[in-house]
Amino acid sequence: TEGYSGSDISVVVREALMLPIRRIQATNHFKIVSRKDTAEQYYEPCSANTRGAIAMKLSEIPRNRLIEPVITKKDLLTGLSNTRPSVCPSELNRYEQFTTNFGQQGS
């Protein structure tokens, strides 16, 4: 994350959060699953050849019945690769010099 500002990291995280949502939007098969804490049925994205797969769109899933997507390390790395750092090396050197002259790192 060399050269990434706090704002850049925020963009990376937002991108990583959106990737599972985009995958779900592109999915056209779901399977019904049960949660241990409730008798209600929920839907989880799956491939067409998964046992119990039902061909349906996201919009057909009853409200509040979608299993929340998991954000993975791969999603974060993809977000990182899709986002360019906005701080150039000369700016980093300037900030490091300022910290050396006037401030304490980590304060």
Short mmCIF file of C-alpha atoms in Angstrom, two decimals:
data_model
loop_
_atom_site.label_atom_id
_atom_site.label_comp_id
_atom_site.label_asym_id
_atom_site.label_seq_id
_atom_site.Cartn_x
_atom_site.Cartn_y
_atom_site.Cartn_z
CA THR A 1 0.00 0.00 0.00
CA GLU A 2 3.01 2.26 -0.49
CA GLY A 3 1.80 5.58 -1.86
CA TYR A 4 -1.83 5.03 -0.84
CA SER A 5 -3.46 7.75 1.22
CA GLY A 6 -6.16 7.09 3.79
CA SER A 7 -8.68 8.13 1.17
CA ASP A 8 -7.17 5.66 -1.32
CA ILE A 9 -7.50 2.84 1.23
CA SER A 10 -11.13 3.84 1.76
CA VAL A 11 -11.71 3.44 -2.00
CA VAL A 12 -9.99 0.02 -1.92
CA VAL A 13 -12.28 -1.14 0.90
CA ARG A 14 -15.42 0.15 -0.82
CA GLU A 15 -14.38 -1.64 -4.02
CA ALA A 16 -13.79 -4.86 -2.06
CA LEU A 17 -17.23 -4.53 -0.43
CA MET A 18 -18.91 -4.18 -3.82
CA LEU A 19 -17.30 -7.23 -5.46
CA PRO A 20 -19.44 -9.86 -3.67
CA ILE A 21 -22.55 -7.81 -4.43
CA ARG A 22 -21.65 -7.70 -8.12
CA ARG A 23 -21.12 -11.47 -8.10
CA ILE A 24 -24.56 -12.00 -6.56
CA GLN A 25 -26.16 -9.69 -9.11
CA ALA A 26 -24.61 -11.77 -11.91
CA THR A 27 -25.69 -15.07 -10.35
CA ASN A 28 -28.70 -16.82 -11.82
CA HIS A 29 -28.80 -19.86 -9.52
CA PHE A 30 -29.44 -20.06 -5.80
CA LYS A 31 -29.92 -22.89 -3.35
CA ILE A 32 -32.15 -22.95 -0.30
CA VAL A 33 -30.31 -23.26 3.00
CA SER A 34 -31.36 -23.28 6.62
CA ARG A 35 -29.75 -21.42 9.47
CA LYS A 36 -29.26 -23.11 12.81
CA ASP A 37 -30.84 -20.24 14.72
CA THR A 38 -34.13 -20.18 12.80
CA ALA A 39 -36.50 -22.46 10.91
CA GLU A 40 -36.80 -19.99 8.03
CA GLN A 41 -35.28 -20.72 4.65
CA TYR A 42 -32.61 -18.54 3.08
CA TYR A 43 -31.04 -18.38 -0.37
CA GLU A 44 -27.37 -18.67 -1.16
CA PRO A 45 -25.76 -18.07 -4.57
CA CYS A 46 -24.43 -21.20 -6.26
CA SER A 47 -23.45 -22.56 -9.66
CA ALA A 48 -25.95 -24.20 -11.99
CA ASN A 49 -24.53 -27.67 -11.33
CA THR A 50 -24.81 -27.42 -7.53
CA ARG A 51 -27.18 -29.97 -6.05
CA GLY A 52 -30.47 -28.24 -5.26
CA ALA A 53 -29.71 -25.22 -7.49
CA ILE A 54 -32.75 -23.21 -8.48
CA ALA A 55 -32.65 -21.01 -11.57
CA MET A 56 -33.75 -17.58 -10.38
CA LYS A 57 -32.71 -13.96 -10.32
CA LEU A 58 -31.72 -11.91 -7.29
CA SER A 59 -34.93 -9.90 -7.65
CA GLU A 60 -36.99 -13.08 -7.13
CA ILE A 61 -35.55 -13.81 -3.69
CA PRO A 62 -37.93 -12.87 -0.87
CA ARG A 63 -36.91 -9.82 1.10
CA ASN A 64 -34.35 -10.47 3.88
CA ARG A 65 -33.82 -14.06 2.76
CA LEU A 66 -30.43 -13.74 1.05
CA ILE A 67 -27.39 -15.12 2.85
CA GLU A 68 -24.99 -12.19 3.25
CA PRO A 69 -21.95 -12.46 0.98
CA VAL A 70 -18.54 -13.01 2.52
CA ILE A 71 -15.76 -10.57 1.68
CA THR A 72 -12.52 -12.41 1.06
CA LYS A 73 -8.85 -11.55 0.98
CA LYS A 74 -9.08 -11.96 -2.80
CA ASP A 75 -11.74 -9.22 -2.88
CA LEU A 76 -9.42 -6.87 -0.98
CA LEU A 77 -6.51 -7.68 -3.30
CA THR A 78 -8.73 -7.12 -6.34
CA GLY A 79 -9.85 -3.78 -4.88
CA LEU A 80 -6.22 -2.89 -4.34
CA SER A 81 -5.27 -3.80 -7.91
CA ASN A 82 -8.20 -1.74 -9.27
CA THR A 83 -7.21 1.37 -7.32
CA ARG A 84 -4.14 3.46 -8.04
CA PRO A 85 -2.21 5.23 -5.25
CA SER A 86 -2.61 8.99 -5.30
CA VAL A 87 0.54 9.91 -3.35
CA CYS A 88 3.72 10.13 -5.43
CA PRO A 89 7.16 9.27 -4.00
CA SER A 90 8.26 12.94 -3.92
CA GLU A 91 5.27 13.80 -1.71
CA LEU A 92 6.08 10.90 0.61
CA ASN A 93 9.65 12.17 0.92
CA ARG A 94 8.34 15.64 1.73
CA TYR A 95 6.06 14.30 4.49
CA GLU A 96 8.85 12.14 5.93
CA GLN A 97 11.17 15.15 5.99
CA PHE A 98 8.50 17.27 7.69
CA THR A 99 8.01 14.55 10.32
CA THR A 100 11.76 14.36 10.88
CA ASN A 101 12.05 18.15 11.28
CA PHE A 102 8.89 19.04 13.17
CA GLY A 103 7.03 16.02 14.45
CA GLN A 104 7.18 12.65 15.97
CA GLN A 105 6.12 9.69 13.87
CA GLY A 106 3.03 8.02 15.28
CA SER A 107 1.86 11.06 17.27
#
